[in-house]
């Protein structure tokens, strides 16, 4: 075991595109939730056995919507139960630029957090309003400056493209501004309109005007070109970093390795089993109280699922799937299971089948979902 994901499902506001498990923080049982979260972590460690945790990622929701007192409760639980070593490789917390202040940043740093992931999305204030964000561009500059003063040397900025009303010029400006902040890491995702979101409801009514598919492809090309030009290397379809600052936690997912998933709505993958936690707060807390675990689903991952996941997760990485690692994991070479699929995709110019790795071509990155689906038998 190397990684733990911890979900804090509370937000000061709900963004129009977000389909993660989240709740308005006002009048929510935050303190009771943190008690249940600690109990879930403790019970899981007791059941699965103690192992070193190398990466921790606290996501949401908005973890920094918690007060300093509540963050202290959370961090005490993490250190008491998970006992992350003093040499923990990566301890990340997601944050909204407008939720941060010097006190919270100082506390997080002292608690062992060494990486911040800021939800910026765009540096166009009008676009921020359209997507339901409440921060402004100036807040990002203030947050980054305060984080640097607090001693953070690993900052990631999240950006989005394909937003309603967004043009390539908007994106170009946002990229240039983001790069001027000299962050160590950038995650740049295209908008996906998910059910149960404000954007989905608008789309159903014909009131959501998105860039054309061709424009979205141009935007992705623009992202890759700008990052490369500034020496920020792409290491995954949507992720870019300075050398040595790749997200070690997210690489756990893409390398198809095991991780704990704690909190309401979290998913875990431990000892060959996938778990899905209850999303509603009352149900989550009741299950932890009654059964010790909040699972609504718990299932063994079949051999077939494991090899499929190894391919479509591994191919997200620029390096692709390592053939030697695949054979060590599954006892046979990739070709024993996917020879025809690999050959077909290679002929289409979507895959590069090298001596040691199978990876996406540039064209393959643009048609990633099509490639990934090819490995689902």
Coordinates of N, CA, C and O in Angstrom, one line a residue, residues 20-204:
X20 N -18.7 15.8 -8.4 CA -18.2 15.1 -7.3 C -19.1 15.1 -6.1 O -20.0 15.9 -6.1
X21 N -19.0 14.2 -5.2 CA -19.8 14.1 -4.0 C -19.6 15.4 -3.2 O -18.5 15.5 -2.6
X22 N -20.6 16.2 -3.0 CA -20.3 17.5 -2.3 C -21.6 18.0 -1.7 O -22.7 17.7 -2.2
X23 N -21.5 18.9 -0.7 CA -22.6 19.5 0.0 C -22.3 20.9 0.4 O -21.1 21.1 0.8
X24 N -23.3 21.8 0.4 CA -23.0 23.1 1.0 C -22.6 22.9 2.5 O -23.3 22.2 3.2
X25 N -21.6 23.6 2.9 CA -21.1 23.3 4.3 C -22.0 23.9 5.4 O -22.0 23.4 6.5
X26 N -22.8 24.9 5.0 CA -23.6 25.6 6.0 C -24.6 24.5 6.6 O -25.3 23.8 5.9
X27 N -24.6 24.5 8.0 CA -25.5 23.6 8.7 C -25.3 22.1 8.5 O -26.2 21.3 8.8
X28 N -24.1 21.8 8.0 CA -23.8 20.4 7.9 C -23.1 19.9 9.1 O -22.4 20.6 9.8
X29 N -23.2 18.5 9.4 CA -22.5 18.0 10.6 C -21.0 17.7 10.4 O -20.6 16.6 10.4
X30 N -20.3 18.8 10.1 CA -18.9 18.6 9.8 C -18.1 17.9 10.9 O -17.3 17.0 10.6
X31 N -18.3 18.3 12.1 CA -17.5 17.7 13.2 C -17.8 16.2 13.3 O -16.9 15.4 13.5
X32 N -19.1 15.9 13.2 CA -19.5 14.4 13.3 C -18.9 13.7 12.1 O -18.5 12.5 12.3
X33 N -18.9 14.3 11.0 CA -18.3 13.6 9.8 C -16.9 13.3 10.0 O -16.4 12.2 9.7
X34 N -16.1 14.2 10.6 CA -14.7 14.0 10.9 C -14.5 12.9 11.9 O -13.5 12.1 11.8
X35 N -15.4 12.7 12.8 CA -15.3 11.6 13.8 C -15.5 10.3 13.0 O -14.8 9.3 13.2
X36 N -16.5 10.3 12.1 CA -16.8 9.0 11.3 C -15.6 8.7 10.4 O -15.3 7.6 10.2
X37 N -15.0 9.8 9.8 CA -13.9 9.6 8.9 C -12.7 8.9 9.7 O -12.1 8.0 9.1
X38 N -12.4 9.4 10.9 CA -11.4 8.8 11.6 C -11.7 7.3 12.0 O -10.8 6.5 11.9
X39 N -12.9 7.0 12.3 CA -13.3 5.7 12.6 C -13.2 4.8 11.4 O -12.7 3.6 11.5
X40 N -13.6 5.3 10.2 CA -13.4 4.5 9.0 C -11.9 4.2 8.7 O -11.6 3.0 8.4
X41 N -11.1 5.2 8.9 CA -9.6 5.0 8.6 C -9.1 3.9 9.6 O -8.4 3.0 9.2
X42 N -9.4 4.1 10.9 CA -9.0 3.2 11.9 C -9.4 1.7 11.7 O -8.6 0.8 11.7
X43 N -10.7 1.6 11.4 CA -11.2 0.2 11.1 C -10.6 -0.4 9.9 O -10.3 -1.6 9.8
X44 N -10.4 0.4 8.8 CA -9.7 -0.1 7.6 C -8.3 -0.6 7.9 O -7.9 -1.7 7.4
X45 N -7.5 0.2 8.6 CA -6.2 -0.2 8.9 C -6.1 -1.4 9.7 O -5.3 -2.3 9.5
X46 N -7.0 -1.5 10.7 CA -7.1 -2.7 11.5 C -7.4 -4.0 10.7 O -6.9 -5.1 10.9
X47 N -8.3 -3.8 9.7 CA -8.8 -5.0 8.9 C -7.7 -5.3 7.8 O -7.4 -6.5 7.6
X48 N -7.2 -4.4 7.2 CA -6.3 -4.6 6.0 C -4.8 -4.8 6.4 O -4.0 -5.3 5.7
X49 N -4.5 -4.4 7.6 CA -3.1 -4.5 8.1 C -2.3 -3.2 7.8 O -2.6 -2.5 6.8
X50 N -1.4 -2.9 8.7 CA -0.6 -1.7 8.6 C 0.4 -1.8 7.5 O 1.1 -2.8 7.3
X51 N 0.5 -0.7 6.7 CA 1.5 -0.6 5.7 C 1.9 0.8 5.5 O 1.1 1.7 5.8
X52 N 3.1 1.1 5.0 CA 3.6 2.5 4.9 C 2.8 3.2 3.9 O 2.5 2.7 2.8
X53 N 2.4 4.5 4.2 CA 1.7 5.3 3.3 C 2.7 6.4 2.8 O 3.2 7.2 3.5
X54 N 2.9 6.3 1.5 CA 3.9 7.2 0.8 C 3.2 8.5 0.3 O 3.9 9.5 0.2
X55 N 1.9 8.4 -0.1 CA 1.3 9.6 -0.6 C -0.1 9.7 0.0 O -0.8 8.7 0.2
X56 N -0.5 11.0 0.3 CA -1.9 11.3 0.8 C -2.4 12.4 -0.1 O -1.7 13.4 -0.4
X57 N -3.7 12.3 -0.5 CA -4.3 13.3 -1.2 C -5.7 13.6 -0.6 O -6.5 12.7 -0.5
X58 N -5.8 14.8 -0.1 CA -7.1 15.2 0.5 C -7.9 16.1 -0.6 O -7.4 17.1 -0.9
X59 N -9.0 15.5 -1.0 CA -9.7 16.1 -2.1 C -11.2 16.4 -1.7 O -11.6 16.2 -0.6
X60 N -12.0 16.9 -2.6 CA -13.3 17.2 -2.3 C -14.2 17.3 -3.5 O -13.9 16.8 -4.6
X61 N -15.3 18.0 -3.3 CA -15.5 19.1 -2.3 C -14.4 20.1 -2.2 O -13.6 20.2 -3.1
X62 N -14.3 20.8 -1.1 CA -13.3 21.8 -0.9 C -12.7 21.6 0.5 O -13.3 22.1 1.5
X63 N -11.6 20.9 0.6 CA -11.0 20.6 2.0 C -10.8 21.9 2.8 O -10.9 22.0 4.0
X64 N -10.4 23.0 2.0 CA -10.0 24.2 2.7 C -11.3 25.1 3.1 O -11.1 26.2 3.6
X65 N -12.5 24.5 2.8 CA -13.7 25.2 3.4 C -13.8 24.9 4.9 O -14.6 25.6 5.6
X66 N -13.0 23.9 5.4 CA -13.0 23.6 6.8 C -12.3 24.8 7.6 O -11.4 25.4 7.0
X67 N -12.7 25.0 8.8 CA -12.0 26.0 9.6 C -10.7 25.4 10.1 O -10.4 24.2 9.9
X68 N -9.8 26.2 10.6 CA -8.5 25.8 11.1 C -8.7 24.7 12.2 O -8.0 23.7 12.2
X69 N -9.7 24.9 13.0 CA -10.0 23.9 14.1 C -10.4 22.6 13.5 O -9.9 21.5 14.0
X70 N -11.2 22.6 12.5 CA -11.7 21.4 11.8 C -10.5 20.7 11.1 O -10.4 19.5 11.0
X71 N -9.7 21.6 10.4 CA -8.5 21.0 9.7 C -7.6 20.4 10.7 O -6.9 19.3 10.4
X72 N -7.5 20.9 11.9 CA -6.6 20.4 13.0 C -7.1 19.0 13.4 O -6.4 18.0 13.6
X73 N -8.5 18.9 13.5 CA -9.1 17.6 13.8 C -8.7 16.6 12.7 O -8.3 15.4 13.0
X74 N -8.9 17.0 11.5 CA -8.6 16.1 10.4 C -7.1 15.6 10.4 O -6.8 14.4 10.2
X75 N -6.2 16.6 10.5 CA -4.8 16.2 10.5 C -4.4 15.4 11.7 O -3.6 14.5 11.5
X76 N -5.0 15.6 12.8 CA -4.7 14.8 14.0 C -5.1 13.3 13.7 O -4.4 12.4 14.1
X77 N -6.3 13.2 13.1 CA -6.7 11.8 12.7 C -5.8 11.1 11.8 O -5.4 10.0 11.9
X78 N -5.4 11.9 10.7 CA -4.5 11.3 9.7 C -3.1 10.8 10.4 O -2.7 9.7 10.1
X79 N -2.6 11.7 11.2 CA -1.3 11.4 11.8 C -1.4 10.2 12.8 O -0.5 9.4 13.0
X80 N -2.6 10.2 13.5 CA -2.8 9.2 14.5 C -3.0 7.8 13.9 O -2.5 6.8 14.4
X81 N -3.8 7.8 12.8 CA -4.2 6.5 12.2 C -3.2 6.0 11.1 O -2.8 4.9 11.1
X82 N -3.0 6.9 10.2 CA -2.1 6.5 9.0 C -0.6 6.6 9.3 O 0.2 5.9 8.7
X83 N -0.3 7.4 10.3 CA 1.1 7.5 10.7 C 2.0 7.8 9.5 O 3.0 7.0 9.3
X84 N 1.8 8.8 8.7 CA 2.6 9.0 7.6 C 4.0 9.3 8.1 O 4.2 10.1 9.1
X85 N 5.0 8.8 7.4 CA 6.4 8.9 7.9 C 6.9 10.4 7.7 O 6.3 11.1 6.9
X86 N 7.9 10.7 8.4 CA 8.5 12.1 8.2 C 9.0 12.3 6.8 O 9.2 13.4 6.4
X87 N 9.2 11.2 6.1 CA 9.8 11.2 4.8 C 8.7 11.0 3.7 O 9.0 10.5 2.6
X88 N 7.4 11.3 4.1 CA 6.3 11.1 3.1 C 6.6 11.8 1.8 O 7.1 12.9 1.8
X89 N 6.5 11.1 0.7 CA 6.8 11.6 -0.6 C 6.0 12.8 -1.0 O 6.4 13.8 -1.5
X90 N 4.6 12.6 -0.8 CA 3.7 13.7 -1.3 C 2.5 13.7 -0.4 O 1.8 12.7 -0.2
X91 N 2.2 14.9 0.1 CA 1.0 15.1 0.9 C 0.2 16.3 0.4 O 0.6 17.4 0.6
X92 N -0.8 16.0 -0.4 CA -1.5 17.1 -1.2 C -2.8 17.4 -0.6 O -3.5 16.6 0.0
X93 N -3.2 18.7 -0.7 CA -4.5 19.2 -0.3 C -5.0 20.0 -1.5 O -4.3 20.9 -2.0
X94 N -6.3 19.8 -1.9 CA -7.0 20.6 -2.8 C -7.5 21.9 -2.1 O -7.9 21.8 -1.0
X95 N -7.4 23.0 -2.9 CA -7.9 24.3 -2.3 C -8.5 25.2 -3.3 O -8.1 25.1 -4.5
X96 N -9.4 26.0 -2.9 CA -9.9 27.1 -3.7 C -9.1 28.3 -3.4 O -8.8 28.6 -2.2
X97 N -8.7 29.1 -4.4 CA -7.9 30.3 -4.1 C -8.5 31.2 -3.0 O -7.8 31.8 -2.2
X98 N -9.8 31.4 -3.0 CA -10.5 32.3 -2.1 C -10.7 31.7 -0.7 O -11.1 32.4 0.2
X99 N -10.4 30.4 -0.5 CA -10.6 29.8 0.8 C -9.3 29.9 1.6 O -9.3 29.6 2.8
X100 N -8.2 30.2 1.0 CA -6.9 30.2 1.7 C -6.6 31.5 2.4 O -7.0 32.6 1.9
X101 N -5.9 31.4 3.5 CA -5.3 32.6 4.1 C -4.0 32.2 4.8 O -3.7 31.0 4.8
X102 N -3.3 33.1 5.3 CA -2.0 32.9 5.9 C -2.1 31.9 7.0 O -1.2 31.0 7.1
X103 N -3.1 32.0 7.8 CA -3.3 31.1 9.0 C -3.4 29.6 8.5 O -2.8 28.7 9.0
X104 N -4.4 29.4 7.6 CA -4.6 28.0 7.1 C -3.3 27.5 6.4 O -3.0 26.3 6.6
X105 N -2.7 28.3 5.6 CA -1.5 27.8 4.9 C -0.4 27.4 5.8 O 0.3 26.4 5.7
X106 N -0.2 28.2 6.9 CA 0.8 28.0 7.9 C 0.5 26.7 8.6 O 1.4 25.8 8.8
X107 N -0.8 26.5 9.0 CA -1.2 25.3 9.7 C -0.9 24.1 8.8 O -0.4 23.1 9.3
X108 N -1.4 24.1 7.5 CA -1.2 23.0 6.6 C 0.3 22.6 6.5 O 0.6 21.4 6.5
X109 N 1.1 23.6 6.3 CA 2.5 23.3 6.2 C 3.1 22.6 7.4 O 3.8 21.7 7.3
X110 N 2.7 23.1 8.6 CA 3.2 22.6 9.8 C 2.7 21.1 10.0 O 3.3 20.3 10.7
X111 N 1.5 20.9 9.5 CA 0.9 19.5 9.6 C 1.5 18.5 8.6 O 1.1 17.3 8.6
X112 N 2.4 18.9 7.8 CA 3.1 18.0 6.9 C 2.7 18.0 5.5 O 3.3 17.3 4.6
X113 N 1.7 18.9 5.2 CA 1.3 19.0 3.8 C 2.4 19.7 3.0 O 3.0 20.7 3.4
X114 N 2.8 19.0 1.8 CA 3.9 19.6 1.1 C 3.5 19.9 -0.4 O 4.4 20.3 -1.2
X115 N 2.2 19.8 -0.7 CA 1.8 20.1 -2.1 C 0.4 20.7 -2.0 O -0.5 20.1 -1.4
X116 N 0.2 21.8 -2.8 CA -1.2 22.4 -2.9 C -1.7 22.2 -4.3 O -0.9 22.5 -5.3
X117 N -2.9 21.9 -4.4 CA -3.6 21.8 -5.8 C -4.7 22.9 -5.8 O -5.7 22.7 -5.1
X118 N -4.4 24.0 -6.5 CA -5.4 25.1 -6.6 C -6.4 25.0 -7.7 O -5.9 24.9 -8.9
X119 N -7.6 25.1 -7.4 CA -8.7 25.0 -8.5 C -8.9 26.4 -9.1 O -9.7 27.2 -8.7
X120 N -8.1 26.6 -10.2 CA -8.1 27.9 -10.8 C -9.2 27.9 -12.0 O -10.0 28.8 -12.1
X121 N -9.1 26.9 -12.8 CA -10.0 26.7 -14.0 C -9.8 27.7 -15.1 O -9.6 27.3 -16.3
X122 N -9.8 29.0 -14.9 CA -9.5 29.9 -15.9 C -9.1 31.3 -15.3 O -9.4 31.5 -14.1
X123 N -8.3 32.1 -16.0 CA -8.0 33.4 -15.5 C -8.8 34.5 -16.1 O -8.5 35.7 -16.1
X124 N -10.0 34.1 -16.7 CA -10.9 35.1 -17.3 C -12.1 35.2 -16.3 O -12.8 34.3 -16.0
X125 N -12.2 36.4 -15.7 CA -13.2 36.6 -14.6 C -14.6 36.4 -15.1 O -15.4 35.8 -14.3
X126 N -14.9 36.8 -16.3 CA -16.3 36.5 -16.8 C -16.5 35.1 -17.0 O -17.7 34.6 -16.7
X127 N -15.6 34.3 -17.4 CA -15.7 32.8 -17.6 C -15.9 32.2 -16.2 O -16.7 31.2 -16.0
X128 N -15.2 32.7 -15.2 CA -15.3 32.2 -13.9 C -16.7 32.3 -13.4 O -17.3 31.4 -12.8
X129 N -17.3 33.4 -13.6 CA -18.7 33.6 -13.2 C -19.7 32.6 -14.0 O -20.6 32.1 -13.4
X130 N -19.4 32.4 -15.3 CA -20.2 31.5 -16.1 C -20.2 30.1 -15.6 O -21.2 29.3 -15.7
X131 N -19.1 29.7 -15.0 CA -19.0 28.3 -14.6 C -19.3 28.1 -13.1 O -19.1 27.0 -12.5
X132 N -19.7 29.2 -12.4 CA -20.1 29.1 -11.1 C -19.0 29.3 -10.0 O -19.2 29.0 -8.8
X133 N -17.8 29.7 -10.4 CA -16.7 30.0 -9.5 C -16.9 31.4 -8.8 O -17.5 32.3 -9.5
X134 N -16.5 31.5 -7.6 CA -16.7 32.8 -6.9 C -15.3 33.5 -6.7 O -15.3 34.7 -6.3
X135 N -14.2 32.9 -7.0 CA -13.0 33.6 -6.9 C -12.7 34.4 -8.2 O -13.4 34.2 -9.2
X136 N -11.8 35.4 -8.1 CA -11.3 36.1 -9.2 C -9.9 35.9 -9.5 O -9.2 35.3 -8.6
X137 N -9.4 36.4 -10.6 CA -8.0 36.1 -11.0 C -7.0 36.6 -9.9 O -6.1 36.0 -9.6
X138 N -7.3 37.8 -9.3 CA -6.4 38.4 -8.3 C -6.3 37.5 -7.1 O -5.2 37.4 -6.5
X139 N -7.3 36.7 -6.8 CA -7.3 35.8 -5.7 C -6.2 34.7 -5.9 O -5.6 34.2 -4.9
X140 N -6.0 34.3 -7.1 CA -5.0 33.2 -7.4 C -3.6 33.7 -7.2 O -2.8 33.1 -6.5
X141 N -3.4 35.0 -7.6 CA -2.1 35.6 -7.4 C -1.8 35.7 -5.9 O -0.7 35.4 -5.4
X142 N -2.8 36.1 -5.1 CA -2.6 36.3 -3.7 C -2.4 34.9 -3.0 O -1.5 34.8 -2.2
X143 N -3.1 33.9 -3.5 CA -3.0 32.6 -2.9 C -1.6 32.0 -3.1 O -1.0 31.4 -2.2
X144 N -1.1 32.1 -4.4 CA 0.2 31.6 -4.7 C 1.3 32.3 -3.9 O 2.2 31.7 -3.4
X145 N 1.2 33.6 -3.8 CA 2.1 34.4 -3.1 C 2.2 34.0 -1.6 O 3.2 33.8 -1.0
X146 N 1.0 33.9 -1.0 CA 0.9 33.5 0.4 C 1.4 32.0 0.6 O 2.1 31.7 1.6
X147 N 1.2 31.2 -0.4 CA 1.6 29.8 -0.3 C 3.2 29.7 -0.3 O 3.8 29.0 0.4
X148 N 3.7 30.5 -1.2 CA 5.2 30.6 -1.3 C 5.8 31.1 0.0 O 6.8 30.6 0.5
X149 N 5.2 32.1 0.6 CA 5.7 32.7 1.9 C 5.6 31.7 3.0 O 6.4 31.6 3.9
X150 N 4.5 30.8 2.9 CA 4.4 29.7 3.9 C 5.3 28.6 3.7 O 5.4 27.7 4.6
X151 N 6.1 28.6 2.6 CA 7.1 27.6 2.4 C 6.7 26.5 1.4 O 7.5 25.5 1.3
X152 N 5.6 26.6 0.7 CA 5.2 25.6 -0.2 C 6.1 25.7 -1.5 O 6.1 26.7 -2.2
X153 N 6.7 24.6 -1.8 CA 7.6 24.5 -3.0 C 7.0 23.6 -4.1 O 7.7 23.3 -5.1
X154 N 5.8 23.2 -3.9 CA 5.2 22.3 -4.9 C 3.7 22.7 -5.0 O 2.9 22.3 -4.2
X155 N 3.4 23.5 -6.0 CA 2.1 24.0 -6.3 C 1.6 23.5 -7.6 O 2.3 23.6 -8.6
X156 N 0.3 23.0 -7.7 CA -0.3 22.6 -8.9 C -1.5 23.5 -9.2 O -2.2 23.9 -8.3
X157 N -1.6 23.9 -10.4 CA -2.8 24.7 -10.8 C -3.7 23.9 -11.8 O -3.2 23.3 -12.7
X158 N -5.0 23.9 -11.4 CA -6.0 23.2 -12.3 C -6.6 24.2 -13.3 O -7.0 25.3 -12.8
X159 N -6.6 23.8 -14.6 CA -7.2 24.7 -15.6 C -8.2 23.8 -16.4 O -8.1 22.6 -16.4
X160 N -9.1 24.5 -17.0 CA -10.1 23.8 -17.9 C -10.2 24.4 -19.2 O -10.0 25.7 -19.4
X161 N -10.6 23.6 -20.3 CA -10.9 24.2 -21.6 C -12.1 23.6 -22.1 O -12.6 22.6 -21.6
X162 N -12.7 24.2 -23.2 CA -14.0 23.7 -23.7 C -15.1 24.2 -22.9 O -16.2 23.7 -22.9
X163 N -14.9 25.4 -22.2 CA -15.9 26.0 -21.3 C -16.9 26.8 -22.2 O -16.6 27.2 -23.3
X164 N -18.2 26.9 -21.7 CA -19.2 27.7 -22.4 C -18.6 29.1 -22.7 O -18.2 29.9 -21.8
X165 N -18.7 29.5 -24.0 CA -18.2 30.8 -24.4 C -16.7 31.0 -24.5 O -16.3 32.1 -24.8
X166 N -16.0 30.0 -24.2 CA -14.5 30.1 -24.2 C -14.0 30.0 -25.6 O -14.4 29.2 -26.4
X167 N -13.0 30.9 -25.9 CA -12.3 30.9 -27.2 C -10.9 30.5 -27.0 O -10.4 30.4 -25.9
X168 N -10.2 30.2 -28.1 CA -8.8 29.8 -28.1 C -8.0 31.0 -27.5 O -7.0 30.8 -26.8
X169 N -8.5 32.2 -27.8 CA -7.8 33.4 -27.3 C -7.9 33.4 -25.7 O -6.9 33.7 -25.0
X170 N -9.1 33.1 -25.2 CA -9.2 33.1 -23.7 C -8.3 32.1 -23.2 O -7.6 32.3 -22.2
X171 N -8.2 30.9 -23.8 CA -7.3 29.8 -23.3 C -5.9 30.2 -23.3 O -5.1 30.0 -22.4
X172 N -5.5 30.8 -24.5 CA -4.1 31.3 -24.6 C -3.7 32.2 -23.5 O -2.6 32.1 -22.9
X173 N -4.6 33.2 -23.2 CA -4.3 34.1 -22.2 C -4.2 33.5 -20.8 O -3.3 33.8 -20.0
X174 N -5.1 32.5 -20.5 CA -5.1 31.8 -19.3 C -3.8 31.0 -19.1 O -3.2 30.9 -18.0
X175 N -3.4 30.3 -20.2 CA -2.2 29.5 -20.1 C -1.0 30.4 -19.9 O -0.1 30.0 -19.0
X176 N -0.9 31.5 -20.5 CA 0.3 32.4 -20.4 C 0.3 33.0 -18.9 O 1.4 33.1 -18.3
X177 N -0.9 33.3 -18.4 CA -0.9 33.8 -17.0 C -0.5 32.7 -16.0 O 0.2 32.9 -15.1
X178 N -1.1 31.5 -16.3 CA -0.8 30.3 -15.4 C 0.7 30.1 -15.4 O 1.4 29.9 -14.3
X179 N 1.3 30.1 -16.6 CA 2.8 29.8 -16.7 C 3.6 30.9 -16.1 O 4.7 30.6 -15.6
X180 N 3.1 32.1 -16.1 CA 3.8 33.2 -15.5 C 4.0 33.0 -14.0 O 4.9 33.6 -13.3
X181 N 3.0 32.3 -13.4 CA 3.1 32.0 -11.9 C 4.2 31.0 -11.6 O 4.4 30.7 -10.4
X182 N 4.7 30.3 -12.6 CA 5.8 29.4 -12.4 C 5.5 28.3 -11.4 O 6.3 27.9 -10.5
X183 N 4.3 27.7 -11.6 CA 4.0 26.6 -10.7 C 4.8 25.3 -11.1 O 5.3 25.3 -12.2
X184 N 4.8 24.4 -10.2 CA 5.6 23.2 -10.5 C 4.8 22.2 -11.3 O 5.3 21.3 -11.9
X185 N 3.5 22.3 -11.3 CA 2.6 21.3 -11.9 C 1.3 22.0 -12.4 O 0.8 22.9 -11.8
X186 N 0.8 21.4 -13.5 CA -0.4 21.9 -14.1 C -1.3 20.8 -14.5 O -0.8 19.8 -15.2
X187 N -2.6 20.8 -14.1 CA -3.6 19.8 -14.6 C -4.5 20.6 -15.5 O -5.1 21.6 -15.1
X188 N -4.7 20.2 -16.8 CA -5.5 20.9 -17.7 C -6.5 19.9 -18.4 O -6.1 19.1 -19.2
X189 N -7.8 20.1 -18.0 CA -8.8 19.1 -18.4 C -9.8 19.8 -19.3 O -10.1 21.0 -19.1
X190 N -10.4 19.0 -20.2 CA -11.5 19.5 -21.0 C -12.8 19.3 -20.2 O -12.9 18.4 -19.4
X191 N -13.7 20.2 -20.4 CA -15.0 20.1 -19.7 C -15.7 18.9 -20.2 O -15.9 18.6 -21.4
X192 N -16.2 18.1 -19.2 CA -17.1 17.0 -19.5 C -18.4 17.3 -18.8 O -18.4 17.5 -17.6
X193 N -19.5 17.4 -19.5 CA -20.8 17.7 -18.9 C -21.4 16.4 -18.3 O -21.8 15.5 -19.1
X194 N -21.5 16.4 -17.0 CA -21.9 15.2 -16.3 C -23.4 15.3 -15.9 O -23.8 16.5 -15.6
X195 N -24.1 14.2 -15.8 CA -25.5 14.3 -15.2 C -25.5 14.8 -13.8 O -24.5 14.8 -13.1
X196 N -26.6 15.4 -13.4 CA -26.8 15.9 -12.0 C -25.9 17.1 -11.8 O -25.6 17.4 -10.6
X197 N -25.6 17.9 -12.8 CA -24.9 19.1 -12.7 C -25.8 20.3 -13.3 O -26.7 20.0 -14.1
X198 N -25.5 21.5 -12.9 CA -26.2 22.6 -13.4 C -26.0 22.7 -14.9 O -26.9 22.9 -15.7
X199 N -24.8 22.4 -15.4 CA -24.5 22.5 -16.8 C -25.3 21.4 -17.6 O -25.8 21.7 -18.7
X200 N -25.5 20.3 -17.0 CA -26.2 19.2 -17.7 C -27.7 19.7 -17.8 O -28.3 19.5 -18.9
X201 N -28.3 20.3 -16.8 CA -29.6 20.7 -16.9 C -29.8 21.8 -18.0 O -30.8 21.8 -18.7
X202 N -28.8 22.7 -18.1 CA -28.8 23.7 -19.1 C -28.7 23.1 -20.5 O -29.3 23.6 -21.4
X203 N -27.8 22.1 -20.6 CA -27.6 21.5 -21.9 C -28.9 20.8 -22.4 O -29.3 20.9 -23.5
X204 N -29.6 20.2 -21.4 CA -30.9 19.5 -21.7 C -31.9 20.5 -22.3 O -32.8 20.2 -23.0

